[in-house]
Amino acid sequence: MSAQSAGVLVWEAVVGDKSEPLGYRFFLSEAATLRVRGGARVRQFLDAMLVSHVASISPAWRSHRQIFLCLDADALDAVALATLGGDGVHLILDSDARGEPASDACIAAVTQLRTAGFRVWLLACDGAPWLASLVPHASGFAISLGAESLDGVEQFVAGLKATYPGLPWCALDVPTVDDLALPHRLGCAAITGPFVSERAPNLGGRFSPNGLRVASLLSKLRQGAEIREMAGVLKQDVALSYRLLRYVNAAAWGLVNPISSIEQAMLMLGRRPLYRWLMLLLLAGAPKGTLSEVRGEATLVRARFMELLGASLSVPQRDELFVLGMLSLLDTVLQVPATRVLDTLPMSDTIRAALAGTEADNPYGPYLVLARAWDSGDTAAIHAACERIGLTPEDAGRLHLQAFDWVLENGK
């Protein structure tokens, strides 16, 4: 088996019991299919590949978010895992030999990993001897709430809680936002699954008053309004004026004399950076609700990823890729229909066509296709889009991690 056959490194967000971002669960895009088809050696190879990929993640990234990995308990490589550092790393273990107690080698590896600072969770789908033998050495239990019927899950969990009181739980594979009620009732401390990126139907969402003011400024900017006119509009909002002055006077600009005029600040930024700043401001002003922070983070990662993918393009084109990436997910953050985003926010015809998918030869289309394919773990689409752009999947993967670094270092 080749490394390419395992697919690319993808991830989904892990949230806490209040839907706050905790970290990410990493996996290889083809791992689930290959695990079903392969045997112990295949699982060992896939786990080694996964650990190798995750070990390349920047330590700075890991200082902001925790890492979750699902591994085969019978193929644990404590030496390789040690490269991940231990602290902030969660290992979710399963075994094909659940009908028997864990081997001495497995118990020794788990004990060693716990000593090194790893959190070790046991996949709980039965009360088999394997589970019982590892409970004294584990941090807690994980429960999958995926495709199988959820009937009886609460009773099953209650039984294990009675047998092993005090151990925390985490939930995997939660399908939709509506299904979040179950892991909350179970008291899960960490929750992950497709629900994080779910695009639920939104029938009545509208832009907030602050969002409409920013949209008005964006519109004037796109229409070529004079800086003086836009400064007059911005001055009517004290909070926006303050944020612009604070941004322009930040130490990174290296200014000797501070800027105190809104008009000066706009001139200092320039039109393209001002448009980008306003888009970021729109995202930061999103209504606070369930998953809004996680979705905002995902939106910025996609925007930065698309900008990095366009390294060979001009600066204006890279700026447009950034904006396109934001607009492609902005509806999920602002909690408004995608059609309302298109109708309300000004954008170039090229960006609008890329979002609508109406032009087969749209220059930005392949970049958006790649970003969407990466988020969904569609290996075939990733390879096809990379070929169109002229990048290898490995290079694109490095850029995706760089985008994460940038977002977590800079915040929103």
CSV table of C-alpha atoms in Angstrom, one decimal:
chain,number,residue,atom,x,y,z
A,1,MET,CA,0.0,0.0,0.0
A,2,SER,CA,1.3,3.5,-0.9
A,3,ALA,CA,1.1,6.6,1.1
A,4,GLN,CA,-1.0,8.2,-1.7
A,5,SER,CA,-3.7,5.5,-1.4
A,6,ALA,CA,-4.4,6.5,2.2
A,7,GLY,CA,-5.6,9.9,1.0
A,8,VAL,CA,-4.9,13.3,2.5
A,9,LEU,CA,-5.0,14.6,6.0
A,10,VAL,CA,-8.4,16.0,6.9
A,11,TRP,CA,-10.1,17.0,10.1
A,12,GLU,CA,-13.3,18.0,11.8
A,13,ALA,CA,-13.7,20.3,14.7
A,14,VAL,CA,-14.1,19.1,18.3
A,15,VAL,CA,-16.3,21.2,20.6
A,16,GLY,CA,-16.9,21.2,24.3
A,17,ASP,CA,-20.1,20.8,26.2
A,18,LYS,CA,-21.0,24.5,25.5
A,19,SER,CA,-20.1,24.2,21.8
A,20,GLU,CA,-16.8,26.1,22.4
A,21,PRO,CA,-13.9,25.0,20.2
A,22,LEU,CA,-11.6,22.5,21.8
A,23,GLY,CA,-9.5,21.1,19.0
A,24,TYR,CA,-9.7,18.9,15.9
A,25,ARG,CA,-10.0,15.2,15.2
A,26,PHE,CA,-7.5,14.3,12.4
A,27,PHE,CA,-7.9,11.4,10.0
A,28,LEU,CA,-6.8,10.2,6.5
A,29,SER,CA,-9.5,10.7,3.9
A,30,GLU,CA,-9.5,7.1,2.7
A,31,ALA,CA,-8.7,5.5,6.1
A,32,ALA,CA,-12.3,4.4,6.9
A,33,THR,CA,-12.7,2.5,3.6
A,34,LEU,CA,-9.3,0.9,3.8
A,35,ARG,CA,-9.8,-0.2,7.5
A,36,VAL,CA,-12.9,-2.1,6.5
A,37,ARG,CA,-11.1,-3.9,3.6
A,38,GLY,CA,-7.8,-4.5,5.2
A,39,GLY,CA,-6.4,-6.4,8.1
A,40,ALA,CA,-4.1,-5.7,11.0
A,41,ARG,CA,-1.1,-4.6,8.8
A,42,VAL,CA,-3.3,-2.2,6.9
A,43,ARG,CA,-4.5,-0.6,10.2
A,44,GLN,CA,-1.0,-0.4,11.5
A,45,PHE,CA,0.2,1.3,8.3
A,46,LEU,CA,-2.7,3.8,8.3
A,47,ASP,CA,-2.1,4.7,12.0
A,48,ALA,CA,1.6,5.2,11.3
A,49,MET,CA,0.8,7.5,8.4
A,50,LEU,CA,-1.7,9.5,10.5
A,51,VAL,CA,0.8,10.0,13.3
A,52,SER,CA,3.5,11.0,10.9
A,53,HIS,CA,1.2,13.6,9.3
A,54,VAL,CA,0.1,15.0,12.6
A,55,ALA,CA,3.6,15.2,13.9
A,56,SER,CA,4.4,17.8,11.2
A,57,ILE,CA,1.8,20.2,12.6
A,58,SER,CA,3.3,23.4,14.0
A,59,PRO,CA,3.9,23.4,17.8
A,60,ALA,CA,2.4,26.9,17.7
A,61,TRP,CA,-0.8,25.4,16.3
A,62,ARG,CA,-0.9,22.8,19.1
A,63,SER,CA,-0.6,25.6,21.7
A,64,HIS,CA,-4.1,26.8,20.7
A,65,ARG,CA,-6.0,23.6,20.0
A,66,GLN,CA,-6.1,20.0,21.2
A,67,ILE,CA,-5.5,17.0,18.9
A,68,PHE,CA,-7.8,13.9,18.7
A,69,LEU,CA,-6.8,10.7,16.9
A,70,CYS,CA,-8.7,7.4,16.5
A,71,LEU,CA,-6.1,4.5,16.6
A,72,ASP,CA,-6.0,0.7,16.7
A,73,ALA,CA,-5.1,-0.3,20.3
A,74,ASP,CA,-3.3,-3.4,19.1
A,75,ALA,CA,-0.9,-1.3,16.9
A,76,LEU,CA,0.2,1.4,19.3
A,77,ASP,CA,3.7,2.8,18.6
A,78,ALA,CA,4.6,4.7,21.8
A,79,VAL,CA,7.9,5.8,20.3
A,80,ALA,CA,6.2,7.4,17.2
A,81,LEU,CA,3.4,8.9,19.3
A,82,ALA,CA,6.0,10.5,21.6
A,83,THR,CA,6.8,12.9,18.7
A,84,LEU,CA,3.4,14.4,19.3
A,85,GLY,CA,4.4,15.6,22.7
A,86,GLY,CA,1.6,14.1,24.9
A,87,ASP,CA,0.0,17.2,26.4
A,88,GLY,CA,-3.2,18.2,24.6
A,89,VAL,CA,-3.3,15.0,22.5
A,90,HIS,CA,-6.2,12.6,22.9
A,91,LEU,CA,-6.0,9.0,21.6
A,92,ILE,CA,-9.3,7.2,21.0
A,93,LEU,CA,-8.7,3.4,21.0
A,94,ASP,CA,-10.6,0.5,19.5
A,95,SER,CA,-9.7,-3.2,18.8
A,96,ASP,CA,-10.8,-6.0,16.6
A,97,ALA,CA,-10.2,-8.4,19.5
A,98,ARG,CA,-12.7,-6.9,22.0
A,99,GLY,CA,-13.8,-10.4,23.1
A,100,GLU,CA,-10.5,-10.9,24.9
A,101,PRO,CA,-8.6,-8.9,27.5
A,102,ALA,CA,-6.0,-6.4,26.1
A,103,SER,CA,-2.5,-7.8,25.7
A,104,ASP,CA,0.2,-7.0,28.2
A,105,ALA,CA,2.0,-5.1,25.4
A,106,CYS,CA,-1.1,-2.9,24.8
A,107,ILE,CA,-1.6,-2.2,28.5
A,108,ALA,CA,2.1,-1.3,28.8
A,109,ALA,CA,1.8,1.1,25.9
A,110,VAL,CA,-1.3,2.8,27.2
A,111,THR,CA,0.3,3.2,30.7
A,112,GLN,CA,3.4,4.7,29.0
A,113,LEU,CA,1.4,7.1,27.0
A,114,ARG,CA,-0.7,8.2,30.0
A,115,THR,CA,2.6,8.9,31.9
A,116,ALA,CA,3.7,11.0,29.0
A,117,GLY,CA,0.6,13.2,29.2
A,118,PHE,CA,-1.7,11.7,26.6
A,119,ARG,CA,-5.4,11.3,27.3
A,120,VAL,CA,-6.6,7.8,26.3
A,121,TRP,CA,-10.2,7.2,25.6
A,122,LEU,CA,-11.7,3.7,25.0
A,123,LEU,CA,-14.4,3.3,22.3
A,124,ALA,CA,-17.4,2.0,24.3
A,125,CYS,CA,-19.7,-0.1,22.1
A,126,ASP,CA,-20.0,-3.1,24.5
A,127,GLY,CA,-18.8,-4.2,28.0
A,128,ALA,CA,-16.5,-6.8,26.6
A,129,PRO,CA,-13.3,-8.1,28.3
A,130,TRP,CA,-11.0,-5.8,26.2
A,131,LEU,CA,-12.8,-2.7,27.6
A,132,ALA,CA,-12.8,-3.9,31.2
A,133,SER,CA,-9.1,-4.8,31.1
A,134,LEU,CA,-8.1,-1.2,29.9
A,135,VAL,CA,-10.5,0.9,32.1
A,136,PRO,CA,-8.0,1.2,35.0
A,137,HIS,CA,-5.4,2.7,32.6
A,138,ALA,CA,-7.7,4.9,30.6
A,139,SER,CA,-8.8,8.6,30.8
A,140,GLY,CA,-12.4,8.0,29.8
A,141,PHE,CA,-14.9,6.5,27.3
A,142,ALA,CA,-15.8,7.5,23.7
A,143,ILE,CA,-19.2,6.7,22.2
A,144,SER,CA,-20.0,6.7,18.5
A,145,LEU,CA,-23.3,8.3,17.6
A,146,GLY,CA,-23.1,7.7,13.9
A,147,ALA,CA,-25.0,5.7,11.4
A,148,GLU,CA,-26.2,3.0,13.8
A,149,SER,CA,-29.5,3.3,15.6
A,150,LEU,CA,-29.3,5.4,18.7
A,151,ASP,CA,-32.0,3.4,20.4
A,152,GLY,CA,-30.7,2.2,23.8
A,153,VAL,CA,-27.6,4.4,23.8
A,154,GLU,CA,-28.6,6.3,26.9
A,155,GLN,CA,-29.3,3.0,28.7
A,156,PHE,CA,-26.0,1.5,27.6
A,157,VAL,CA,-24.1,4.6,28.8
A,158,ALA,CA,-25.9,4.7,32.1
A,159,GLY,CA,-24.9,1.0,32.6
A,160,LEU,CA,-21.2,1.7,32.0
A,161,LYS,CA,-21.4,4.9,34.2
A,162,ALA,CA,-22.8,2.7,37.0
A,163,THR,CA,-20.0,0.2,36.6
A,164,TYR,CA,-17.2,2.7,36.1
A,165,PRO,CA,-18.4,5.9,37.9
A,166,GLY,CA,-16.5,9.2,37.5
A,167,LEU,CA,-14.9,8.7,34.1
A,168,PRO,CA,-15.6,11.4,31.5
A,169,TRP,CA,-17.1,10.7,28.1
A,170,CYS,CA,-16.7,12.1,24.6
A,171,ALA,CA,-19.0,11.7,21.6
A,172,LEU,CA,-17.9,10.8,18.0
A,173,ASP,CA,-19.7,11.0,14.6
A,174,VAL,CA,-22.6,13.1,15.8
A,175,PRO,CA,-24.6,13.6,12.5
A,176,THR,CA,-26.5,16.8,12.8
A,177,VAL,CA,-27.0,19.8,15.1
A,178,ASP,CA,-30.4,18.4,16.1
A,179,ASP,CA,-28.5,15.3,17.4
A,180,LEU,CA,-26.4,17.4,19.8
A,181,ALA,CA,-29.1,17.0,22.5
A,182,LEU,CA,-28.0,13.4,23.1
A,183,PRO,CA,-24.3,13.9,23.9
A,184,HIS,CA,-25.3,16.9,26.0
A,185,ARG,CA,-27.7,14.6,28.0
A,186,LEU,CA,-24.9,12.1,28.3
A,187,GLY,CA,-22.6,14.8,29.8
A,188,CYS,CA,-20.0,14.5,27.1
A,189,ALA,CA,-17.0,16.8,27.6
A,190,ALA,CA,-15.9,16.7,23.9
A,191,ILE,CA,-18.1,16.3,20.9
A,192,THR,CA,-17.3,15.9,17.2
A,193,GLY,CA,-18.9,14.8,13.9
A,194,PRO,CA,-20.3,16.0,10.7
A,195,PHE,CA,-22.7,18.3,12.6
A,196,VAL,CA,-20.0,20.9,12.9
A,197,SER,CA,-20.0,21.7,9.2
A,198,GLU,CA,-23.7,21.1,8.6
A,199,ARG,CA,-25.4,23.7,6.5
A,200,ALA,CA,-28.8,23.7,8.0
A,201,PRO,CA,-31.7,25.4,6.3
A,202,ASN,CA,-32.2,29.0,7.5
A,203,LEU,CA,-35.6,30.5,6.6
A,204,GLY,CA,-35.6,33.8,8.4
A,205,GLY,CA,-32.1,35.1,9.2
A,206,ARG,CA,-31.3,38.7,8.4
A,207,PHE,CA,-28.2,40.9,8.5
A,208,SER,CA,-27.8,42.7,11.8
A,209,PRO,CA,-27.8,46.5,11.8
A,210,ASN,CA,-24.1,46.5,12.2
A,211,GLY,CA,-23.7,44.0,9.4
A,212,LEU,CA,-25.9,46.2,7.1
A,213,ARG,CA,-23.6,49.2,7.9
A,214,VAL,CA,-20.6,47.2,6.9
A,215,ALA,CA,-22.4,46.0,3.8
A,216,SER,CA,-23.2,49.6,2.9
A,217,LEU,CA,-19.5,50.6,3.2
A,218,LEU,CA,-18.5,47.5,1.1
A,219,SER,CA,-21.0,48.6,-1.6
A,220,LYS,CA,-19.7,52.2,-1.7
A,221,LEU,CA,-16.2,50.8,-1.9
A,222,ARG,CA,-17.1,48.5,-4.8
A,223,GLN,CA,-18.8,51.4,-6.6
A,224,GLY,CA,-15.7,53.6,-6.5
A,225,ALA,CA,-16.9,56.1,-3.9
A,226,GLU,CA,-14.4,58.7,-2.8
A,227,ILE,CA,-12.5,58.1,0.4
A,228,ARG,CA,-14.0,61.3,1.9
A,229,GLU,CA,-17.5,60.0,1.3
A,230,MET,CA,-16.8,56.6,2.9
A,231,ALA,CA,-15.1,58.3,5.8
A,232,GLY,CA,-18.2,60.3,6.4
A,233,VAL,CA,-20.3,57.1,6.6
A,234,LEU,CA,-17.8,55.4,8.9
A,235,LYS,CA,-17.6,58.4,11.3
A,236,GLN,CA,-21.3,57.8,12.1
A,237,ASP,CA,-20.4,54.6,13.9
A,238,VAL,CA,-18.0,55.3,16.8
A,239,ALA,CA,-17.2,51.6,17.4
A,240,LEU,CA,-16.3,51.0,13.7
A,241,SER,CA,-14.2,54.2,13.6
A,242,TYR,CA,-12.3,53.1,16.8
A,243,ARG,CA,-11.6,49.6,15.4
A,244,LEU,CA,-10.2,51.0,12.1
A,245,LEU,CA,-7.9,53.5,13.9
A,246,ARG,CA,-6.7,50.8,16.3
A,247,TYR,CA,-6.0,48.4,13.4
A,248,VAL,CA,-4.1,51.0,11.3
A,249,ASN,CA,-2.1,52.2,14.3
A,250,ALA,CA,-1.1,48.6,15.3
A,251,ALA,CA,2.6,48.1,15.9
A,252,ALA,CA,2.9,45.9,12.8
A,253,TRP,CA,2.4,49.0,10.6
A,254,GLY,CA,5.6,50.6,12.0
A,255,LEU,CA,4.1,54.1,12.1
A,256,VAL,CA,6.1,56.8,13.8
A,257,ASN,CA,3.2,59.2,14.2
A,258,PRO,CA,-0.1,57.7,15.1
A,259,ILE,CA,-3.0,58.1,12.7
A,260,SER,CA,-5.9,60.0,14.2
A,261,SER,CA,-8.1,60.7,11.1
A,262,ILE,CA,-10.5,58.2,9.7
A,263,GLU,CA,-9.8,59.5,6.2
A,264,GLN,CA,-6.0,59.1,6.8
A,265,ALA,CA,-6.6,55.6,8.0
A,266,MET,CA,-8.5,54.7,4.9
A,267,LEU,CA,-5.9,56.2,2.6
A,268,MET,CA,-3.2,54.3,4.6
A,269,LEU,CA,-4.9,51.0,4.0
A,270,GLY,CA,-5.9,51.4,0.4
A,271,ARG,CA,-9.0,50.1,-1.3
A,272,ARG,CA,-8.3,46.4,-1.5
A,273,PRO,CA,-7.0,46.0,2.0
A,274,LEU,CA,-9.9,48.1,3.2
A,275,TYR,CA,-12.4,45.8,1.5
A,276,ARG,CA,-10.7,42.8,3.1
A,277,TRP,CA,-10.7,44.4,6.5
A,278,LEU,CA,-14.5,45.2,6.2
A,279,MET,CA,-15.1,41.6,5.3
A,280,LEU,CA,-13.2,40.4,8.4
A,281,LEU,CA,-15.2,42.9,10.4
A,282,LEU,CA,-18.4,41.5,9.1
A,283,LEU,CA,-17.3,38.0,10.2
A,284,ALA,CA,-16.2,39.2,13.6
A,285,GLY,CA,-19.6,40.9,14.1
A,286,ALA,CA,-21.6,37.6,13.5
A,287,PRO,CA,-24.3,36.8,16.0
A,288,LYS,CA,-23.0,34.7,18.9
A,289,GLY,CA,-24.7,31.4,19.0
A,290,THR,CA,-24.2,27.6,18.9
A,291,LEU,CA,-21.0,26.8,16.9
A,292,SER,CA,-20.6,30.4,15.7
A,293,GLU,CA,-17.0,30.5,16.9
A,294,VAL,CA,-16.1,27.2,15.3
A,295,ARG,CA,-17.7,28.1,12.0
A,296,GLY,CA,-16.0,31.5,12.0
A,297,GLU,CA,-12.7,29.7,12.4
A,298,ALA,CA,-13.5,27.3,9.5
A,299,THR,CA,-14.5,30.3,7.3
A,300,LEU,CA,-11.2,32.1,7.9
A,301,VAL,CA,-9.2,28.9,7.4
A,302,ARG,CA,-10.9,28.4,4.0
A,303,ALA,CA,-10.3,32.1,3.0
A,304,ARG,CA,-6.6,31.9,4.0
A,305,PHE,CA,-6.2,28.5,2.3
A,306,MET,CA,-7.5,29.8,-1.0
A,307,GLU,CA,-5.3,32.8,-0.8
A,308,LEU,CA,-2.2,30.6,-0.2
A,309,LEU,CA,-3.3,28.4,-3.1
A,310,GLY,CA,-3.1,31.4,-5.4
A,311,ALA,CA,0.5,32.2,-4.6
A,312,SER,CA,1.3,32.4,-8.4
A,313,LEU,CA,-1.4,34.9,-9.0
A,314,SER,CA,-1.3,38.7,-8.7
A,315,VAL,CA,-2.0,40.4,-5.3
A,316,PRO,CA,-5.5,41.6,-6.4
A,317,GLN,CA,-6.4,38.0,-7.5
A,318,ARG,CA,-5.1,36.6,-4.2
A,319,ASP,CA,-7.2,39.1,-2.3
A,320,GLU,CA,-10.3,38.0,-4.3
A,321,LEU,CA,-9.6,34.4,-3.5
A,322,PHE,CA,-9.5,35.3,0.2
A,323,VAL,CA,-12.9,37.1,-0.1
A,324,LEU,CA,-14.3,34.2,-2.2
A,325,GLY,CA,-13.3,31.8,0.5
A,326,MET,CA,-15.0,33.9,3.2
A,327,LEU,CA,-18.2,34.4,1.1
A,328,SER,CA,-18.5,30.7,0.4
A,329,LEU,CA,-19.1,30.0,4.1
A,330,LEU,CA,-20.3,33.3,5.4
A,331,ASP,CA,-24.0,32.3,5.5
A,332,THR,CA,-23.2,29.5,8.1
A,333,VAL,CA,-21.6,32.1,10.4
A,334,LEU,CA,-24.0,35.0,9.9
A,335,GLN,CA,-27.0,32.6,10.1
A,336,VAL,CA,-28.6,34.0,7.0
A,337,PRO,CA,-29.5,32.2,3.7
A,338,ALA,CA,-26.7,32.0,1.1
A,339,THR,CA,-29.0,33.8,-1.4
A,340,ARG,CA,-29.2,36.8,1.0
A,341,VAL,CA,-25.4,36.9,1.2
A,342,LEU,CA,-25.3,37.1,-2.6
A,343,ASP,CA,-28.0,39.7,-2.8
A,344,THR,CA,-26.7,41.9,0.1
A,345,LEU,CA,-22.9,42.0,-0.2
A,346,PRO,CA,-21.2,43.6,-3.2
A,347,MET,CA,-18.6,41.4,-5.0
A,348,SER,CA,-17.0,41.2,-8.4
A,349,ASP,CA,-18.7,39.4,-11.2
A,350,THR,CA,-15.9,36.8,-11.1
A,351,ILE,CA,-16.5,36.0,-7.5
A,352,ARG,CA,-20.3,35.9,-7.9
A,353,ALA,CA,-20.0,33.5,-10.8
A,354,ALA,CA,-17.6,31.3,-8.9
A,355,LEU,CA,-20.0,31.1,-6.0
A,356,ALA,CA,-22.9,30.3,-8.3
A,357,GLY,CA,-20.9,27.8,-10.3
A,358,THR,CA,-22.3,29.2,-13.5
A,359,GLU,CA,-19.0,29.4,-15.5
A,360,ALA,CA,-17.0,26.3,-16.3
A,361,ASP,CA,-13.9,28.4,-17.1
A,362,ASN,CA,-14.1,30.7,-14.1
A,363,PRO,CA,-10.5,31.4,-13.0
A,364,TYR,CA,-11.3,31.0,-9.3
A,365,GLY,CA,-13.5,27.9,-9.7
A,366,PRO,CA,-10.8,25.3,-9.2
A,367,TYR,CA,-9.6,26.9,-6.0
A,368,LEU,CA,-13.1,26.9,-4.5
A,369,VAL,CA,-13.7,23.3,-5.7
A,370,LEU,CA,-10.4,22.3,-4.0
A,371,ALA,CA,-11.3,24.0,-0.7
A,372,ARG,CA,-14.7,22.4,-0.6
A,373,ALA,CA,-13.4,19.0,-1.5
A,374,TRP,CA,-10.8,19.2,1.3
A,375,ASP,CA,-13.4,20.1,3.9
A,376,SER,CA,-15.5,17.1,2.8
A,377,GLY,CA,-12.6,14.7,2.5
A,378,ASP,CA,-13.3,13.9,-1.2
A,379,THR,CA,-9.9,12.5,-2.2
A,380,ALA,CA,-10.8,12.1,-5.9
A,381,ALA,CA,-12.0,15.7,-6.2
A,382,ILE,CA,-8.9,16.9,-4.3
A,383,HIS,CA,-6.6,15.2,-6.7
A,384,ALA,CA,-8.5,16.5,-9.7
A,385,ALA,CA,-8.6,20.1,-8.4
A,386,CYS,CA,-4.9,20.0,-7.5
A,387,GLU,CA,-4.1,19.0,-11.0
A,388,ARG,CA,-6.0,21.9,-12.5
A,389,ILE,CA,-4.3,24.4,-10.2
A,390,GLY,CA,-0.8,22.8,-10.8
A,391,LEU,CA,-0.1,21.7,-7.2
A,392,THR,CA,0.5,18.3,-5.6
A,393,PRO,CA,-1.9,17.2,-2.9
A,394,GLU,CA,1.1,17.1,-0.5
A,395,ASP,CA,1.8,20.8,-1.2
A,396,ALA,CA,-1.8,21.7,-0.9
A,397,GLY,CA,-1.9,19.9,2.4
A,398,ARG,CA,1.0,21.9,3.7
A,399,LEU,CA,-0.8,25.1,2.7
A,400,HIS,CA,-3.9,24.0,4.5
A,401,LEU,CA,-2.0,23.5,7.7
A,402,GLN,CA,-0.4,26.9,7.2
A,403,ALA,CA,-3.8,28.4,6.9
A,404,PHE,CA,-4.7,26.9,10.3
A,405,ASP,CA,-1.5,28.3,11.8
A,406,TRP,CA,-2.4,31.8,10.5
A,407,VAL,CA,-5.9,31.7,11.8
A,408,LEU,CA,-5.0,30.4,15.3
A,409,GLU,CA,-2.1,32.8,15.6
A,410,ASN,CA,-4.0,35.9,14.5
A,411,GLY,CA,-7.5,35.1,15.8
A,412,LYS,CA,-10.5,36.8,14.5
